[in-house]
Tab-separated table of C-alpha atoms and ligand atoms in Angstrom:
chain	number	residue	atom	x	y	z
S	281	MET	CA	32.811	-0.414	-14.020
S	282	ALA	CA	34.786	2.851	-13.785
S	283	GLY	CA	38.153	1.081	-13.531
S	284	ARG	CA	40.236	-1.049	-11.192
S	285	ALA	CA	42.204	0.425	-8.310
S	286	VAL	CA	44.787	-1.096	-5.981
S	287	VAL	CA	44.958	0.557	-2.551
S	288	THR	CA	47.979	-0.382	-0.438
S	289	GLY	CA	47.288	0.174	3.246
S	290	GLY	CA	43.585	-0.022	2.334
S	291	ALA	CA	42.582	-1.434	5.744
S	292	GLY	CA	43.996	1.623	7.520
S	293	PHE	CA	42.245	4.821	8.515
S	294	ILE	CA	42.439	6.862	5.276
S	295	GLY	CA	42.823	3.772	3.054
S	296	SER	CA	39.519	2.271	4.228
S	297	HIS	CA	37.653	5.509	3.439
S	298	LEU	CA	39.332	5.585	0.019
S	299	CYS	CA	38.254	1.993	-0.718
S	300	GLU	CA	34.700	2.887	0.283
S	301	ARG	CA	34.612	5.950	-1.989
S	302	LEU	CA	36.173	4.124	-4.939
S	303	LEU	CA	33.562	1.355	-4.672
S	304	ALA	CA	30.830	4.024	-4.530
S	305	GLU	CA	32.307	5.452	-7.757
S	306	ASP	CA	31.959	1.992	-9.325
S	307	TYR	CA	35.644	1.060	-9.184
S	308	GLU	CA	36.763	-2.463	-8.531
S	309	VAL	CA	39.101	-2.287	-5.551
S	310	VAL	CA	41.962	-4.554	-4.538
S	311	CYS	CA	42.995	-3.692	-0.977
S	312	LEU	CA	46.482	-4.835	0.041
S	313	ASP	CA	47.301	-4.684	3.744
S	314	ASN	CA	49.325	-6.579	6.323
S	315	PHE	CA	47.209	-5.216	9.234
S	316	LEU	CA	50.268	-3.853	10.972
S	317	THR	CA	48.517	-0.641	12.038
S	318	GLY	CA	45.191	-1.146	10.229
S	319	ARG	CA	42.385	-3.611	10.981
S	320	PRO	CA	40.302	-5.951	8.828
S	321	ASP	CA	37.299	-4.508	10.728
S	322	ASN	CA	37.855	-1.188	8.960
S	323	VAL	CA	36.805	-2.793	5.672
S	324	ALA	CA	34.576	-5.606	7.024
S	325	HIS	CA	31.491	-3.729	5.758
S	326	LEU	CA	32.927	-3.788	2.211
S	327	ILE	CA	33.720	-7.500	2.028
S	328	GLU	CA	30.303	-8.476	0.707
S	329	GLN	CA	30.381	-5.845	-2.047
S	330	ALA	CA	30.988	-7.125	-5.540
S	331	GLY	CA	34.230	-5.682	-6.792
S	332	PHE	CA	36.036	-5.553	-3.431
S	333	ARG	CA	38.960	-7.851	-2.677
S	334	LEU	CA	40.991	-7.792	0.512
S	335	VAL	CA	44.422	-9.399	0.249
S	336	ARG	CA	46.665	-9.802	3.248
S	337	CYS	CA	50.160	-8.987	2.063
S	338	ASP	CA	53.237	-7.052	3.027
S	339	VAL	CA	54.140	-4.619	0.249
S	340	THR	CA	57.810	-4.781	1.221
S	341	ASP	CA	57.607	-8.362	-0.133
S	342	TYR	CA	56.892	-9.033	-3.774
S	343	ILE	CA	53.465	-7.662	-4.889
S	344	HIS	CA	51.491	-9.394	-7.588
S	345	VAL	CA	47.994	-8.478	-8.742
S	346	VAL	CA	46.319	-10.480	-11.489
S	347	GLY	CA	44.461	-8.578	-14.217
S	348	PRO	CA	44.346	-4.970	-15.337
S	349	VAL	CA	44.889	-2.063	-12.932
S	350	ASP	CA	44.114	1.593	-13.737
S	351	MET	CA	45.253	3.218	-10.512
S	352	VAL	CA	47.666	2.330	-7.702
S	353	LEU	CA	47.159	4.367	-4.519
S	354	HIS	CA	50.118	3.745	-2.220
S	355	PHE	CA	48.961	4.405	1.345
S	356	ALA	CA	50.734	1.608	3.241
S	357	SER	CA	52.893	3.079	6.012
S	358	PRO	CA	52.730	3.505	9.745
S	359	ALA	CA	51.523	7.087	10.086
S	360	SER	CA	51.253	8.104	13.726
S	361	PRO	CA	54.342	8.997	15.774
S	362	ILE	CA	53.663	6.146	18.244
S	363	ASP	CA	53.574	3.662	15.359
S	364	TYR	CA	56.611	4.824	13.463
S	365	LEU	CA	58.697	5.297	16.596
S	366	GLN	CA	57.918	1.677	17.520
S	367	LEU	CA	58.459	0.471	13.939
S	368	PRO	CA	61.354	2.615	12.679
S	369	ILE	CA	62.902	0.062	10.333
S	370	HIS	CA	59.585	-1.100	8.950
S	371	THR	CA	58.613	2.534	8.336
S	372	LEU	CA	61.790	3.072	6.316
S	373	LYS	CA	61.262	-0.224	4.476
S	374	VAL	CA	57.665	0.466	3.494
S	375	GLY	CA	58.565	3.998	2.340
S	376	SER	CA	61.474	2.714	0.256
S	377	ILE	CA	61.060	-0.960	-0.744
S	378	GLY	CA	57.246	-0.825	-0.446
S	379	THR	CA	57.128	2.260	-2.670
S	380	LEU	CA	59.496	0.595	-5.159
S	381	HIS	CA	57.141	-2.404	-5.379
S	382	ALA	CA	54.007	-0.248	-5.672
S	383	LEU	CA	55.660	1.800	-8.452
S	384	GLY	CA	56.713	-1.445	-10.152
S	385	LEU	CA	53.097	-2.654	-10.078
S	386	ALA	CA	51.883	0.641	-11.614
S	387	ARG	CA	54.560	0.408	-14.300
S	388	GLU	CA	53.731	-3.219	-15.133
S	389	LYS	CA	50.022	-2.337	-15.477
S	390	GLY	CA	50.382	1.115	-17.077
S	391	ALA	CA	48.402	2.539	-14.146
S	392	ARG	CA	48.385	6.027	-12.630
S	393	PHE	CA	50.332	5.990	-9.351
S	394	VAL	CA	49.371	8.132	-6.352
S	395	LEU	CA	51.812	8.418	-3.452
S	396	ALA	CA	50.495	9.313	0.011
S	397	SER	CA	53.220	11.648	1.183
S	398	THR	CA	52.945	13.885	4.185
S	399	SER	CA	53.243	17.369	5.590
S	400	GLU	CA	56.042	15.826	7.695
S	401	ALA	CA	58.148	16.187	4.546
S	402	TYR	CA	58.355	19.850	5.678
S	403	GLY	CA	59.728	18.806	9.098
S	404	ASP	CA	59.697	21.593	11.682
S	405	PRO	CA	58.952	24.272	9.066
S	406	LEU	CA	60.768	27.588	8.871
S	407	VAL	CA	58.174	28.872	6.391
S	408	HIS	CA	54.557	29.269	7.427
S	409	PRO	CA	52.115	28.283	5.969
S	410	GLN	CA	53.932	25.678	3.901
S	411	PRO	CA	53.628	25.872	0.094
S	412	GLU	CA	54.713	22.930	-2.074
S	413	THR	CA	57.794	24.889	-3.128
S	414	TYR	CA	59.191	24.856	0.441
S	415	TRP	CA	61.876	22.166	0.788
S	416	GLY	CA	61.469	21.586	4.491
S	417	ASN	CA	63.482	21.455	7.684
S	418	VAL	CA	63.915	17.799	8.588
S	419	ASN	CA	66.332	16.299	11.093
S	420	PRO	CA	67.334	13.007	9.452
S	421	VAL	CA	68.883	11.592	12.640
S	422	GLY	CA	66.103	12.706	15.018
S	423	PRO	CA	63.454	10.181	16.097
S	424	ARG	CA	60.918	11.373	13.497
S	425	GLY	CA	63.514	11.154	10.717
S	426	VAL	CA	62.477	7.555	9.985
S	427	TYR	CA	59.062	8.691	8.795
S	428	ASP	CA	59.990	12.043	7.270
S	429	GLU	CA	62.952	10.696	5.331
S	430	ALA	CA	61.065	7.564	4.218
S	431	LYS	CA	58.412	9.801	2.675
S	432	ARG	CA	60.973	12.167	1.162
S	433	PHE	CA	62.744	9.166	-0.378
S	434	ALA	CA	59.376	7.860	-1.634
S	435	GLU	CA	58.723	11.227	-3.313
S	436	ALA	CA	62.163	11.171	-4.980
S	437	LEU	CA	61.633	7.587	-6.158
S	438	THR	CA	58.221	8.486	-7.560
S	439	MET	CA	59.737	11.374	-9.544
S	440	ALA	CA	62.531	9.065	-10.792
S	441	TYR	CA	59.947	6.581	-12.142
S	442	ARG	CA	58.169	9.495	-13.819
S	443	SER	CA	61.295	10.848	-15.513
S	444	THR	CA	62.950	7.499	-16.277
S	445	HIS	CA	59.983	5.286	-17.184
S	446	GLY	CA	57.404	7.936	-18.143
S	447	LEU	CA	55.094	6.597	-15.421
S	448	ASP	CA	51.957	8.661	-14.776
S	449	THR	CA	52.558	9.655	-11.144
S	450	ALA	CA	51.069	11.932	-8.504
S	451	ILE	CA	52.294	12.951	-5.065
S	452	VAL	CA	49.867	14.230	-2.438
S	453	ARG	CA	51.246	15.785	0.748
S	454	ILE	CA	48.600	14.990	3.312
S	455	PHE	CA	48.244	17.188	6.397
S	456	ASN	CA	46.681	15.996	9.669
S	457	THR	CA	43.480	14.165	8.910
S	458	PHE	CA	40.871	12.918	11.348
S	459	GLY	CA	37.583	11.063	11.407
S	460	PRO	CA	35.981	7.709	12.140
S	461	ARG	CA	38.354	4.681	12.278
S	462	LEU	CA	41.287	6.546	13.766
S	463	ARG	CA	42.796	4.172	16.302
S	464	PRO	CA	41.959	5.516	19.776
S	465	ASN	CA	45.416	4.667	21.086
S	466	ASP	CA	47.496	5.729	18.083
S	467	GLY	CA	48.914	8.678	20.019
S	468	ARG	CA	47.630	11.396	17.672
S	469	ALA	CA	46.039	14.360	19.435
S	470	ILE	CA	42.388	13.908	18.379
S	471	PRO	CA	41.859	10.201	19.122
S	472	THR	CA	43.821	10.602	22.354
S	473	PHE	CA	41.699	13.533	23.526
S	474	VAL	CA	38.428	11.845	22.515
S	475	ARG	CA	39.358	8.602	24.288
S	476	GLN	CA	40.457	10.465	27.405
S	477	ALA	CA	37.325	12.639	27.409
S	478	LEU	CA	34.980	9.642	26.971
S	479	ARG	CA	36.739	7.780	29.780
S	480	GLY	CA	36.614	10.817	32.057
S	481	GLU	CA	40.419	10.884	32.251
S	482	PRO	CA	42.511	14.068	32.099
S	483	LEU	CA	43.240	15.312	28.562
S	484	THR	CA	47.031	15.329	28.168
S	485	VAL	CA	48.263	18.360	26.239
S	486	ALA	CA	51.936	18.411	25.211
S	487	GLY	CA	53.953	21.469	26.257
S	488	ASP	CA	51.808	24.543	26.869
S	489	GLY	CA	49.495	23.530	24.022
S	490	SER	CA	50.337	26.605	21.939
S	491	GLN	CA	51.758	24.499	19.076
S	492	THR	CA	49.309	24.481	16.187
S	493	ARG	CA	47.707	21.827	14.018
S	494	SER	CA	45.468	22.158	10.959
S	495	ILE	CA	43.063	19.257	10.828
S	496	CYS	CA	41.102	18.033	7.840
S	497	TYR	CA	38.047	15.797	8.007
S	498	VAL	CA	38.600	12.489	6.222
S	499	ASP	CA	35.733	12.881	3.704
S	500	ASP	CA	37.287	16.121	2.454
S	501	MET	CA	40.715	14.462	2.283
S	502	VAL	CA	39.401	11.519	0.251
S	503	GLU	CA	37.709	13.951	-2.146
S	504	GLY	CA	41.024	15.775	-2.642
S	505	ILE	CA	42.980	12.550	-3.139
S	506	LEU	CA	40.524	11.291	-5.751
S	507	ARG	CA	40.455	14.623	-7.602
S	508	MET	CA	44.233	14.358	-7.743
S	509	ALA	CA	44.014	10.731	-8.893
S	510	HIS	CA	41.620	11.733	-11.692
S	511	SER	CA	43.785	14.686	-12.781
S	512	ASP	CA	47.035	14.430	-14.695
S	513	HIS	CA	48.949	16.671	-12.284
S	514	PRO	CA	52.196	15.224	-10.891
S	515	GLY	CA	52.169	17.189	-7.629
S	516	PRO	CA	53.434	17.462	-5.031
S	517	MET	CA	50.002	18.722	-3.998
S	518	ASN	CA	49.234	19.877	-0.462
S	519	LEU	CA	45.921	18.558	0.831
S	520	GLY	CA	44.719	19.706	4.220
S	521	ASN	CA	42.586	22.193	6.042
S	522	PRO	CA	44.224	25.621	6.432
S	523	HIS	CA	42.049	26.309	9.497
S	524	GLU	CA	44.768	26.347	12.154
S	525	LEU	CA	44.141	25.858	15.844
S	526	SER	CA	46.312	25.311	18.894
S	527	VAL	CA	46.514	21.894	20.517
S	528	LEU	CA	45.073	23.425	23.691
S	529	GLU	CA	42.057	24.784	21.750
S	530	LEU	CA	41.586	21.350	20.230
S	531	ALA	CA	41.529	19.734	23.687
S	532	GLN	CA	39.010	22.324	24.859
S	533	TRP	CA	36.752	21.657	21.822
S	534	VAL	CA	36.835	17.916	22.413
S	535	ARG	CA	36.021	18.406	26.081
S	536	GLU	CA	33.095	20.638	25.210
S	537	LEU	CA	31.688	18.462	22.398
S	538	THR	CA	31.897	15.263	24.463
S	539	GLY	CA	30.350	17.033	27.458
S	540	SER	CA	33.236	15.705	29.542
S	541	ALA	CA	34.298	17.139	32.888
S	542	SER	CA	37.909	15.958	32.389
S	543	ASP	CA	40.746	18.249	33.469
S	544	ILE	CA	43.518	19.275	31.103
S	545	HIS	CA	47.016	18.109	32.132
S	546	PHE	CA	50.169	19.479	30.549
S	547	ILE	CA	52.888	16.928	29.736
S	548	PRO	CA	56.380	17.345	28.176
S	549	ARG	CA	56.482	17.920	24.422
S	550	PRO	CA	58.024	15.074	22.395
S	551	GLU	CA	61.378	15.698	20.714
S	552	ASP	CA	61.109	17.320	17.249
S	553	ASP	CA	57.345	17.892	17.676
S	554	PRO	CA	56.573	20.511	14.981
S	555	ARG	CA	55.620	23.904	16.425
S	556	VAL	CA	53.375	24.994	13.585
S	557	ARG	CA	51.618	23.231	10.768
S	558	GLN	CA	49.375	24.844	8.185
S	559	PRO	CA	48.946	23.888	4.546
S	560	ASP	CA	49.035	26.437	1.784
S	561	ILE	CA	46.346	24.928	-0.474
S	562	ALA	CA	46.351	27.598	-3.189
S	563	GLN	CA	47.544	25.011	-5.735
S	564	ALA	CA	44.828	22.468	-4.827
S	565	ARG	CA	42.191	25.222	-5.078
S	566	ASP	CA	43.516	26.301	-8.440
S	567	VAL	CA	44.302	22.947	-10.100
S	568	LEU	CA	41.746	20.629	-8.492
S	569	GLY	CA	39.050	23.153	-7.527
S	570	TRP	CA	39.292	21.564	-4.090
S	571	GLU	CA	39.062	22.897	-0.580
S	572	PRO	CA	37.764	21.356	2.646
S	573	LYS	CA	34.024	21.732	3.174
S	574	VAL	CA	33.433	20.079	6.554
S	575	ALA	CA	33.792	22.484	9.496
S	576	VAL	CA	36.173	21.243	12.186
S	577	GLU	CA	33.340	21.262	14.722
S	578	ASP	CA	31.143	19.011	12.512
S	579	GLY	CA	34.053	16.685	11.852
S	580	LEU	CA	34.772	16.426	15.571
S	581	ARG	CA	31.099	15.673	16.279
S	582	ARG	CA	31.076	12.864	13.686
S	583	THR	CA	34.340	11.454	15.016
S	584	ILE	CA	33.143	11.544	18.615
S	585	ALA	CA	29.881	9.830	17.554
S	586	TRP	CA	31.902	7.012	15.931
S	587	PHE	CA	34.011	6.553	19.040
S	588	ARG	CA	30.834	6.408	21.165
S	589	ASP	CA	29.499	3.695	18.824
S	590	HIS	CA	32.695	1.669	19.339
S	591	PRO	CA	33.103	1.558	23.130
S	592	GLU	CA	35.148	-1.641	22.792
S	593	LEU	CA	37.934	0.421	21.165
S	594	VAL	CA	37.840	3.258	23.673
Q	872	NAD	P1	47.059	3.801	9.119
Q	872	NAD	O1	48.151	3.284	10.003
Q	872	NAD	O2	45.670	3.772	9.642
Q	872	NAD	O3	47.088	3.078	7.712
Q	872	NAD	C1	48.232	2.539	7.139
Q	872	NAD	C2	47.914	1.146	6.645
Q	872	NAD	O4	49.082	0.601	6.007
Q	872	NAD	C3	47.527	0.183	7.771
Q	872	NAD	O5	46.334	-0.486	7.438
Q	872	NAD	C4	48.703	-0.789	7.839
Q	872	NAD	O6	48.339	-2.068	8.307
Q	872	NAD	C5	49.184	-0.778	6.393
Q	872	NAD	N1	50.572	-1.187	6.227
Q	872	NAD	C6	51.669	-0.756	6.901
Q	872	NAD	N2	52.784	-1.376	6.440
Q	872	NAD	C7	52.357	-2.208	5.455
Q	872	NAD	C8	53.024	-3.122	4.592
Q	872	NAD	N3	54.340	-3.294	4.648
Q	872	NAD	N4	52.286	-3.817	3.692
Q	872	NAD	C9	50.944	-3.662	3.610
Q	872	NAD	N5	50.265	-2.805	4.410
Q	872	NAD	C10	50.965	-2.091	5.309
Q	872	NAD	O7	47.469	5.295	8.740
Q	872	NAD	P2	46.659	6.428	7.972
Q	872	NAD	O8	46.517	7.556	8.899
Q	872	NAD	O9	45.458	5.862	7.308
Q	872	NAD	O10	47.722	6.843	6.862
Q	872	NAD	C11	47.650	6.329	5.533
Q	872	NAD	C12	48.692	6.972	4.671
Q	872	NAD	O11	48.502	8.385	4.633
Q	872	NAD	C13	50.121	6.739	5.175
Q	872	NAD	O12	50.979	6.540	4.079
Q	872	NAD	C14	50.460	8.034	5.872
Q	872	NAD	O13	51.833	8.278	5.874
Q	872	NAD	C15	49.685	9.047	5.059
Q	872	NAD	N6	49.353	10.236	5.848
Q	872	NAD	C16	48.376	10.205	6.805
Q	872	NAD	C17	48.098	11.351	7.548
Q	872	NAD	C18	46.999	11.395	8.592
Q	872	NAD	O14	46.773	12.464	9.175
Q	872	NAD	N7	46.297	10.321	8.873
Q	872	NAD	C19	48.843	12.500	7.328
Q	872	NAD	C20	49.859	12.477	6.369
Q	872	NAD	C21	50.090	11.341	5.626
């Protein structure tokens, strides 16, 4: 056995891929999730594997894990705008109290702690692309503030545990990630476009679609997260795909790759929707020897194939 890892939010989109990869690397995995935005189905294929344990729990309550733990990966948090706008207080609680509990677990066990932070820590950025040294442009009282500030608080708390308790910590700032197991109705651009295209409905593009996103395929993201987990670097470390494309281009790609005849409809842009988003991954290249390998087109094909295989979700 390579070690024992606890993944909070392990039944979510990225968390479930992380659990899968850790098991493949011979880790024992304890997955903690309350299924608020994740689904037991995301890890159903892992249940029979020796070394995998799924525990239903809310990390804002007390967390207890019996036995040794080498790594705590804290991924529990609503992550899509639809989710965190519907769950503003929970989002703040899981970023603050949940992070406190996950750090406490790592401290009790002497484990390395990895915080899933976000590019949203940069808010609507005034610097482009965003390096880790940029402090961000966040509106704390805007609707997205609940997520952005929860993650910024979680980063500060992680650094406080590092300096005060000497905890071995890491912060990864994750940029938009996509792939199989995204919830079709989670409001993020890719699952929305794929669902709309497969149903033959119009693809709804916010604003004029010129705002940009940089999207990273989940296998690449998991590779980056685990390289960070296995390093001794504290971060923050940007992880994402610097390949930037407009939301309109993304809709056009999805329409083409699904072979859909859907129209594109333009709808109002949500408040505080970031205009540009592109990671500067020079540090990840340098320190972790990491960069995304999966072309956006291949990633979209794999994601569309998964959605086609799960018509009940579409
Ligand atoms: P997700 O919603 O699919 O996964 C989050 C998981 O956390 C879900 O399974 C949910 O049920 C669980 N959860 C929420 N509150 C919980 C609680 N109190 N106790 C236990 N479990 C709880 O989202 P995701 O896209 O997989 O995101 C995972 C992490 O990565 C989040 O922390 C998110 O902020 C971060 N992140 C994701 C992206 C992305 O593009 N997907 C980008 C930046 C950061």
